[in-house]
Short mmCIF file of C-alpha atoms and ligand atoms in Angstrom, two decimals:
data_model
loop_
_atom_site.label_atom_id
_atom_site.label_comp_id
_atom_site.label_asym_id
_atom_site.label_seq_id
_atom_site.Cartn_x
_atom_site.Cartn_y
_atom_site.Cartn_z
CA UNK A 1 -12.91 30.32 8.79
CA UNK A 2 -13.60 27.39 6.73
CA UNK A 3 -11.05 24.41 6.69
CA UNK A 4 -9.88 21.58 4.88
CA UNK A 5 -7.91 19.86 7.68
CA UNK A 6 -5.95 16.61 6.79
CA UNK A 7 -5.24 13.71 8.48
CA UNK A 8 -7.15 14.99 11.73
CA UNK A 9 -8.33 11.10 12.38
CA UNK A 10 -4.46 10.67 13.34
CA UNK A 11 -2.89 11.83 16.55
CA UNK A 12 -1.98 15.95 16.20
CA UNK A 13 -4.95 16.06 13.67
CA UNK A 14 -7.44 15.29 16.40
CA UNK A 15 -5.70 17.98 18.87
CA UNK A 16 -5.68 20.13 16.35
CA UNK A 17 -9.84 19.68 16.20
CA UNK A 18 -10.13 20.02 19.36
CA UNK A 19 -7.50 22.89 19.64
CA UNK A 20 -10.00 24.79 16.86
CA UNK A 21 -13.64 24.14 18.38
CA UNK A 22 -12.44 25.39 21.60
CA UNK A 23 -10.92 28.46 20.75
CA UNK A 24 -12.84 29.51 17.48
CA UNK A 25 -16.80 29.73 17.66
CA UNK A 26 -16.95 30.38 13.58
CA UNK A 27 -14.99 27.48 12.64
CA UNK A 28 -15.76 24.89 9.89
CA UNK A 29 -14.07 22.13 9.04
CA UNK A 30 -14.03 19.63 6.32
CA UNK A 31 -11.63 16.71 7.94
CA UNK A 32 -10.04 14.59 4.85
CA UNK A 33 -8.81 11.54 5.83
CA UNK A 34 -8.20 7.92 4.51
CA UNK A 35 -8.17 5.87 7.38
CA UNK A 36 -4.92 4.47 7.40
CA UNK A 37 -4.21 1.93 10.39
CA UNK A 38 -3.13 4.97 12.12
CA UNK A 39 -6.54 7.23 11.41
CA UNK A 40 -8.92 6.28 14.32
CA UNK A 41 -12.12 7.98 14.07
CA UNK A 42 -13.28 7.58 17.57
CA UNK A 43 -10.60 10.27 19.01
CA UNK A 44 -13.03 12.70 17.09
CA UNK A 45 -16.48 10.86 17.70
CA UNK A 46 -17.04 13.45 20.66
CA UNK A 47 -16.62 16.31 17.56
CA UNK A 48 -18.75 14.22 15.03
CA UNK A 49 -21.66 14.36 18.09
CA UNK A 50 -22.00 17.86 18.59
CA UNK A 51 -20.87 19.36 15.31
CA UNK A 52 -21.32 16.75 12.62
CA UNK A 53 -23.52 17.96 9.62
CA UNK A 54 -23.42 21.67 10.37
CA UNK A 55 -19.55 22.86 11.41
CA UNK A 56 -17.92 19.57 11.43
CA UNK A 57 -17.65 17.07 8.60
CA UNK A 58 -15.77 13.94 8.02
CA UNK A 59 -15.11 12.32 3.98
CA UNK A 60 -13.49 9.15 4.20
CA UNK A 61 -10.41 9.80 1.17
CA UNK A 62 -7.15 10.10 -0.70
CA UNK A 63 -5.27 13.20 -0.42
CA UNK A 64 -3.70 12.21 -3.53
CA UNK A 65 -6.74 12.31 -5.35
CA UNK A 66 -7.42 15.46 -7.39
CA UNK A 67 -11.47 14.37 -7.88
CA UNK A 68 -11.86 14.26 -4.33
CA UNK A 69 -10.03 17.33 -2.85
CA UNK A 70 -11.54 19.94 -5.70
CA UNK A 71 -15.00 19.00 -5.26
CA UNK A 72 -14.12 19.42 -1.37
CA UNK A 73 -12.94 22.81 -1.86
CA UNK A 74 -15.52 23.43 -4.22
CA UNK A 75 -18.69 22.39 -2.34
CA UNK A 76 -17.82 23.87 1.24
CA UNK A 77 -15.94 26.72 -0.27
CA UNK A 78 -12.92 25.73 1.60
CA UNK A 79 -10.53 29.23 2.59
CA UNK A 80 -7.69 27.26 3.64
CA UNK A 81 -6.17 23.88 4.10
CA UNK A 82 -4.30 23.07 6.88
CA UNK A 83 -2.27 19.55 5.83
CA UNK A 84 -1.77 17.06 8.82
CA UNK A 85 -2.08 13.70 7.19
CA UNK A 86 0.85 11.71 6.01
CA UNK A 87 2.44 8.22 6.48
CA UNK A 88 4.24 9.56 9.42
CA UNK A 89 6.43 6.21 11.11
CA UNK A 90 10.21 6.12 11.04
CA UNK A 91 10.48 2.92 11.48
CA UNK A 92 7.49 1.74 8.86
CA UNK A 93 9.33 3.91 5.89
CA UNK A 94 13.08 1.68 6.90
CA UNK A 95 10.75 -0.93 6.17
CA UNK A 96 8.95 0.02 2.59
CA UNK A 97 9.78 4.20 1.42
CA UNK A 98 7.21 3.69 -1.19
CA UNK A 99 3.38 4.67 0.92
CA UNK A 100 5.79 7.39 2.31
CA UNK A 101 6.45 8.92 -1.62
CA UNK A 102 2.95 8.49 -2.95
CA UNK A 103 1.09 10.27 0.52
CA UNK A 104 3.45 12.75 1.54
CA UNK A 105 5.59 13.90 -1.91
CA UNK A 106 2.41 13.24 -4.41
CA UNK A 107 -0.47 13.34 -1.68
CA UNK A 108 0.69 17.08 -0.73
CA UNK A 109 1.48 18.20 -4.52
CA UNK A 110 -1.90 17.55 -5.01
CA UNK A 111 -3.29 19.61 -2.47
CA UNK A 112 -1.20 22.37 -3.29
CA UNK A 113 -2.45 22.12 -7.04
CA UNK A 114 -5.91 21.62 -6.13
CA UNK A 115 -5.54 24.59 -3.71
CA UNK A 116 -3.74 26.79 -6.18
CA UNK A 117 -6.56 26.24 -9.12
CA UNK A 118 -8.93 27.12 -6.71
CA UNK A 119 -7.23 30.17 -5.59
CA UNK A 120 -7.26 29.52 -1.74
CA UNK A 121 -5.39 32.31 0.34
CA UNK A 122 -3.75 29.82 3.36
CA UNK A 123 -2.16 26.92 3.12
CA UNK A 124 -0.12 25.92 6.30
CA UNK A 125 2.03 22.63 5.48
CA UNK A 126 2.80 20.23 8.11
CA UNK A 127 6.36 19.22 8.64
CA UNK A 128 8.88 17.98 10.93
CA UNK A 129 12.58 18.58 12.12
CA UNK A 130 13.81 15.56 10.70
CA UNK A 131 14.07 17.39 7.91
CA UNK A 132 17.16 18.74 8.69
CA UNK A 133 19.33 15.90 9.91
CA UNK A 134 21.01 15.08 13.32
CA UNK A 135 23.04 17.13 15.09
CA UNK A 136 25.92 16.77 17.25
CA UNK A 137 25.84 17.45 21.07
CA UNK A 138 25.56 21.33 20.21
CA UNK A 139 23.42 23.90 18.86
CA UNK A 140 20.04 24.12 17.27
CA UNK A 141 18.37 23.89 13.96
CA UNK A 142 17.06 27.49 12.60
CA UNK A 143 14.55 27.64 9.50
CA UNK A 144 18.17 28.27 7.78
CA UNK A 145 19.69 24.83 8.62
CA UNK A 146 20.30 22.81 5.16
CA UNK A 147 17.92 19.91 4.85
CA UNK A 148 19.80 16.78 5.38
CA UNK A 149 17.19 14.26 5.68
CA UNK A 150 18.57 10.64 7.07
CA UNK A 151 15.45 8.42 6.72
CA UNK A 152 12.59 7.89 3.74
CA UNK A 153 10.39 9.50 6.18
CA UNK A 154 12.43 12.83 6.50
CA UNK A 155 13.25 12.44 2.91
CA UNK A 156 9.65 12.41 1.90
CA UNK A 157 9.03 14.98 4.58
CA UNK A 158 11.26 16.99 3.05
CA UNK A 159 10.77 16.92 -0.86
CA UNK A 160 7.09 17.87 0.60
CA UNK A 161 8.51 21.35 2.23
CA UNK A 162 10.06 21.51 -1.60
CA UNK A 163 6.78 21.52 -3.41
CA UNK A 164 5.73 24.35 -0.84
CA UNK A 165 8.73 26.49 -1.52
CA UNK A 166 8.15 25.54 -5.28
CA UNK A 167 4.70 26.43 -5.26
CA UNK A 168 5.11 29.67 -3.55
CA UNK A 169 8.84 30.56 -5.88
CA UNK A 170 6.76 29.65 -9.32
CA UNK A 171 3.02 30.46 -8.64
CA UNK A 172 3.15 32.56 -5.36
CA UNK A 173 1.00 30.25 -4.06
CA UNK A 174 0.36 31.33 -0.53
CA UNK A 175 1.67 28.02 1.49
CA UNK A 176 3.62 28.88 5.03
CA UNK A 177 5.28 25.52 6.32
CA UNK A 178 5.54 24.58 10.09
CA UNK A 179 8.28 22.32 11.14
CA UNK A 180 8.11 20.36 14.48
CA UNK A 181 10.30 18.79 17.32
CA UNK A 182 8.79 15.31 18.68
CA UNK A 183 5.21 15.87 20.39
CA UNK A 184 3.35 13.75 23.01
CA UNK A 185 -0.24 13.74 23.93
CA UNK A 186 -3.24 12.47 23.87
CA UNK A 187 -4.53 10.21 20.96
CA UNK A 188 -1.08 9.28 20.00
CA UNK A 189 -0.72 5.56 17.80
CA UNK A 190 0.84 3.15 20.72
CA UNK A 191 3.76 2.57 18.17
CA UNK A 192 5.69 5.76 19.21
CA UNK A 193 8.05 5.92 22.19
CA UNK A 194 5.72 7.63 24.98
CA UNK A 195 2.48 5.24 24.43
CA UNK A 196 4.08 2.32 23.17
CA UNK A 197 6.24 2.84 27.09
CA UNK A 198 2.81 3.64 28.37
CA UNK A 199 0.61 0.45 27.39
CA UNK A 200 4.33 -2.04 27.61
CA UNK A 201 5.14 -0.67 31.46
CA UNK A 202 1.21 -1.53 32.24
CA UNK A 203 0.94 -4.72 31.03
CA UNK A 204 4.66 -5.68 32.86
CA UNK A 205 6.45 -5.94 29.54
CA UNK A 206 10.04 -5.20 28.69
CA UNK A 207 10.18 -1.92 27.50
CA UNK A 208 12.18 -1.37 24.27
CA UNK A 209 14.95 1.20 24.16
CA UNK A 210 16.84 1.77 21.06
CA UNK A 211 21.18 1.21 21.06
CA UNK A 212 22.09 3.06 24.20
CA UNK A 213 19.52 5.36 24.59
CA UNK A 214 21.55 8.19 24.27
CA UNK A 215 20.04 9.62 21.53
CA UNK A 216 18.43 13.30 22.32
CA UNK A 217 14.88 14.62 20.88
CA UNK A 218 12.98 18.10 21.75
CA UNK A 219 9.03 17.49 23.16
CA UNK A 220 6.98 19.03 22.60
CA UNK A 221 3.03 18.98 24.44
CA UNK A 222 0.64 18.40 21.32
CA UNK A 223 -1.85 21.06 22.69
CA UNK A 224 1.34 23.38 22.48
CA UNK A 225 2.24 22.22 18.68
CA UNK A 226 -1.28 23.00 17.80
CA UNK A 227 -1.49 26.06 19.04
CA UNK A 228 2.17 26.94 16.91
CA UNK A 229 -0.46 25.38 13.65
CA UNK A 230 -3.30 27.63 14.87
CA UNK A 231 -1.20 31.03 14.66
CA UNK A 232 0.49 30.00 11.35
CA UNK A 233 -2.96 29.95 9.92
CA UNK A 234 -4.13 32.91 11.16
CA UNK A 235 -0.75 35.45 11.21
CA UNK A 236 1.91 33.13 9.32
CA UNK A 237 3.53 34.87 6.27
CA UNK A 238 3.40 33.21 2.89
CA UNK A 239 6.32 31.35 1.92
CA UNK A 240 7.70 31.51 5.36
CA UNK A 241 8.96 28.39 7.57
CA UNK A 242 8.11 28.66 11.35
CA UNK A 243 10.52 26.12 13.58
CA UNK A 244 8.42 24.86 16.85
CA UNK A 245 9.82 23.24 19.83
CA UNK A 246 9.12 22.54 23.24
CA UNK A 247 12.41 23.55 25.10
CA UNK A 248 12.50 19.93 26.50
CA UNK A 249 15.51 18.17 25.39
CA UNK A 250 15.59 14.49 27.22
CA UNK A 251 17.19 11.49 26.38
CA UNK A 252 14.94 8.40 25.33
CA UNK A 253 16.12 6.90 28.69
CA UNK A 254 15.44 9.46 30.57
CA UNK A 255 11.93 10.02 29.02
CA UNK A 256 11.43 6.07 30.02
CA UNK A 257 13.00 6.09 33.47
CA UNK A 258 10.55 9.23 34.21
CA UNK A 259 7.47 7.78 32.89
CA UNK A 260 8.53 4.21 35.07
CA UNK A 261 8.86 6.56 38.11
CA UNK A 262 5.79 7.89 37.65
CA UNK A 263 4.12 4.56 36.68
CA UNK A 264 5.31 3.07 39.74
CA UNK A 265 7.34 0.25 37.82
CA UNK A 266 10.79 -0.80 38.04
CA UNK A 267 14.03 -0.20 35.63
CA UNK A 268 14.53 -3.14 35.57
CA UNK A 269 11.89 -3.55 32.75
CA UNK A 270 14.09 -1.37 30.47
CA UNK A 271 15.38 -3.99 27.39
CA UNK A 272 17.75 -1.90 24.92
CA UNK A 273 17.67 -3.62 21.14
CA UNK A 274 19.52 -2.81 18.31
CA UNK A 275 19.87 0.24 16.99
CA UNK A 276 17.48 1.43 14.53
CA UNK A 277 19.66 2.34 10.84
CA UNK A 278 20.28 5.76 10.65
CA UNK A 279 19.30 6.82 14.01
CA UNK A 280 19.39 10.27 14.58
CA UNK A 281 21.36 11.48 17.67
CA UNK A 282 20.13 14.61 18.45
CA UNK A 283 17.37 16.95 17.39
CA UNK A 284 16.98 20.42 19.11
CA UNK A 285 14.68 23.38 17.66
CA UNK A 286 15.49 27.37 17.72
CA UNK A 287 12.05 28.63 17.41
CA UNK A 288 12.98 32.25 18.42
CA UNK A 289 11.71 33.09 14.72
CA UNK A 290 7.86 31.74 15.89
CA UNK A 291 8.52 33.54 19.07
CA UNK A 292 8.98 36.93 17.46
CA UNK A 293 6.95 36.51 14.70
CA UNK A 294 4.32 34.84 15.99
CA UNK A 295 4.18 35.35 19.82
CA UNK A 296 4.52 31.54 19.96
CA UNK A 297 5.56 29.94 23.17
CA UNK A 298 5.37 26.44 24.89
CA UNK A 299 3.00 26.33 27.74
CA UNK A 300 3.76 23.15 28.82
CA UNK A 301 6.75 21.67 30.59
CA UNK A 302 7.86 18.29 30.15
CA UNK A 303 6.84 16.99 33.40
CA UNK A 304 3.60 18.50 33.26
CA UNK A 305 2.63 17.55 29.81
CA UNK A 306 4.00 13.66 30.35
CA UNK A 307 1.79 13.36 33.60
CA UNK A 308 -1.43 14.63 31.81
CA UNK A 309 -0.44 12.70 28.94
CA UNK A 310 -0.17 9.80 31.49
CA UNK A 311 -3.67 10.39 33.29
CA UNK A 312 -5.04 10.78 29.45
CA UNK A 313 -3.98 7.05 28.47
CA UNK A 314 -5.08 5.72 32.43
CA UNK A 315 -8.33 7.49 31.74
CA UNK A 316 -9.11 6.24 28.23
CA UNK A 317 -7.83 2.23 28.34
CA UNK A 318 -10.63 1.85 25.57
CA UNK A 319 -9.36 3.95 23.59
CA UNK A 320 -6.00 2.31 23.69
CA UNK A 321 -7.76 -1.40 23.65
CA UNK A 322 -9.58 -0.48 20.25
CA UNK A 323 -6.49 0.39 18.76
CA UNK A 324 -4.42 -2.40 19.95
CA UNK A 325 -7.04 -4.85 19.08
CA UNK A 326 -8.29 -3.08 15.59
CA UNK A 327 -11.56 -2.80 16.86
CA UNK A 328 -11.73 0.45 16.10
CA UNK A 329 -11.28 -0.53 12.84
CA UNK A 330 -14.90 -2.44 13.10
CA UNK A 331 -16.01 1.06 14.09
CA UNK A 332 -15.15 2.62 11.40
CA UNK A 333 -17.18 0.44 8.90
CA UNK A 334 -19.95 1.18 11.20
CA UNK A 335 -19.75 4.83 11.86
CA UNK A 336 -18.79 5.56 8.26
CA UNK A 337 -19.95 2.77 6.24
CA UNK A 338 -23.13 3.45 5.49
CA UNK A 339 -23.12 6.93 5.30
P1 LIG B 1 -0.47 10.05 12.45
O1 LIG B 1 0.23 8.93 11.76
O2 LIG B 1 -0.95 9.85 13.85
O3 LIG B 1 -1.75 10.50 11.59
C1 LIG B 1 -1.71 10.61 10.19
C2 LIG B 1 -3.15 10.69 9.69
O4 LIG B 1 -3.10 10.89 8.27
C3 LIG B 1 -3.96 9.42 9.95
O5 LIG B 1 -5.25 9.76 10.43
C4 LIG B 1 -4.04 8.77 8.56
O6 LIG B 1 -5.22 7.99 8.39
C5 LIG B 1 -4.04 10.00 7.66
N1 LIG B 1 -3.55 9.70 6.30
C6 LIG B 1 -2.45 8.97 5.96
N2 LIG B 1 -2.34 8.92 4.62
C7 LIG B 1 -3.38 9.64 4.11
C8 LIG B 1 -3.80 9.98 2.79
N3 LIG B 1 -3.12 9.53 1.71
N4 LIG B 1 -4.91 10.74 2.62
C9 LIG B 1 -5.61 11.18 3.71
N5 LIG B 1 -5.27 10.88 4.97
C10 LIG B 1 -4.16 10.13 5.17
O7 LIG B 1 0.52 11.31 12.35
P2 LIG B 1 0.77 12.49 13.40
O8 LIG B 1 1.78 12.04 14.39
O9 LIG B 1 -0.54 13.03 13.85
O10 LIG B 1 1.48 13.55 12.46
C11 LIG B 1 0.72 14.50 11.71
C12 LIG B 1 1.65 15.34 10.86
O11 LIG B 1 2.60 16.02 11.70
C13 LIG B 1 2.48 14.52 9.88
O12 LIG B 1 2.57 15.24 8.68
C14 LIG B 1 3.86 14.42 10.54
O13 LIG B 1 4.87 14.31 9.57
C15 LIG B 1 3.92 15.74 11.27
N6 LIG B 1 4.76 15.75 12.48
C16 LIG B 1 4.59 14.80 13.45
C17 LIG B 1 5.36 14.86 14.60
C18 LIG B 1 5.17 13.86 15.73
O14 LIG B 1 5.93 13.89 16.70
N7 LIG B 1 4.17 12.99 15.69
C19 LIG B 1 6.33 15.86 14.75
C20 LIG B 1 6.47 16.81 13.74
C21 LIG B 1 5.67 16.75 12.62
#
């Protein structure tokens, strides 16, 4: 199959690589990405080494720009996009909306348009279950739950899954949408809660918990996540919404008291600090509809996934250092600059 994958410089994107050239000998794949400070190009260097110029292929770019994604289509002939990339930090969109409108409202309409004049036959859309809102301390959200987004980044999140539903409605544009509960993994920007714990509880810094702690999300293992992306692609119905989740609902605190115990630090490193606005109190994901449909389930527990995700971030402290210090920034103008 050959791929336009978005956004795979960014945490799930690179999994998702990796995911593909392990389990799909045939693949080819165009990876569109701009670099944001959140795009790190070494998490795929070991792809660009052995594939790079005949299965694998990197262009350093806009989603949002129509020039750029229809001669991509056009000169790989491109069979279907798979849309990762987005401005994708809660906290970043409290503090300016507008990056989050222009990537993931206009950056996605213009995939879908460039996709749909080209006639493409899969598009799998990216999404999340912020989307639909908190919930209180029962039940799940289905693919039928109202959207009820609380933040600019569910908001733009979800006016994204609108165009999809539009596209497919109006054109019949053949766009399936997948919407996710938290993930962990590998590769994962140290701003979100699991690395950002990680790299603070290493270094003997106070770790950061939001209000009480209290509030509940789903994880799910990244390598799971991708492989919920992988059968959308290849069985997903068009126009359909598949829910994933990794039957893991924790606490923040608990998340952080487990990864301490593991770390072999103390609690008493645990800070809490106000309350982000709007926070969310609960998300929880039915995904029996992926399960039947699909045959999707989560291989990973919790406690498995967070120690490998654990031995991941021990093993690769360069990684981490790069991105902490930007050098990986310094990298990029290197790897990509001249080509
Ligand atoms: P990320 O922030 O780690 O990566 C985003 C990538 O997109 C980066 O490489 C960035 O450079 C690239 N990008 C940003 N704007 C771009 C643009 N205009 N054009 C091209 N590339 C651009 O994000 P992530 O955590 O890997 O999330 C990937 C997708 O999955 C997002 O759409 C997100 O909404 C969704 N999602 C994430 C989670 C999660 O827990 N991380 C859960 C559910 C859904």
């Amino acid at each position: 199959m050959r791929l336009l994958v978005t956004g795979a410089c960014g945490f799930i994107g690179a999994n998702f690589l990796y995911y593909l050239f392990e389990t799909d000998p045939d693949v080819y794949v165009v990876n569109l990405d701009k670099l944001t400070y959140a795009g790190n190009p070494l998490s795929v260097k070991p792809l660009e080494d052995e594939y790079g110029g005949s299965r694998y292929f990197f262009e350093h770019g806009d989603i949002k720009d129509p020039e750029v994604v229809g001669r991509i289509i056009e000169e790989h002939r491109i069979e279907a996009v798979v849309n990762f990339a987005a401005e994708s930090h809660v906290d970043r969109s409290i503090n300016d909306p507008s990056p989050f409108v222009v990537t993931n409202v206009q950056g996605t309409q213009n995939l879908l348009e460039c996709a749909r004049r080209a006639g493409l036959e899969q598009f799998v859309h990216v999404s999340t279950d912020e989307v639909y809102g908190t919930l209180g301390p029962e039940g799940k959200f289905t693919e039928q739950t109202p959207l009820a987004p609380n933040s600019p980044y569910s908001a733009s999140k979800a006016s994204a899954d609108l165009f999809c539903r539009a596209y497919f409605e109006t054109y019949g544009f053949p766009v399936a949408i997948t919407r996710c509960s938290n993930n962990y993994g590998p590769y994962q920007f140290p701003e979100k809660l699991i690395p950002l714990m990680f790299f603070k509880a290493e270094n003997n810094e106070p770790l950061p918990v939001y209000g009480d702690g209290r509030n509940v999300r789903d994880w799910i293992y990244v390598r799971d996540h991708c492989r919920g992306v992988d059968l959308t692609l290849r069985k997903g119905k068009p126009g359909r919404i598949y829910n994933f989740g990794g039957d893991a609902e924790k606490q923040n605190i608990e998340v952080v008291r487990t990864m301490l115990s593991l770390l072999g630090k103390p609690e008493s490193l645990i800070t809490y600090v106000k309350d982000r606005p709007g926070h969310d109190l609960r998300y929880a994901m039915d995904f029996s509809y992926a399960q039947m449909e699909l045959g999707f389930e989560p291989e990973y527990t919790f406690e498995r996934g967070l120690k490998e995700t654990i031995d991941w971030y021990r093993n690769n402290r360069d990684w981490l250092e790069n991105v902490q210090s930007g050098q990986y920034l310094e990298f990029m103008k290197q790897w990509y600059g001249e080509r």
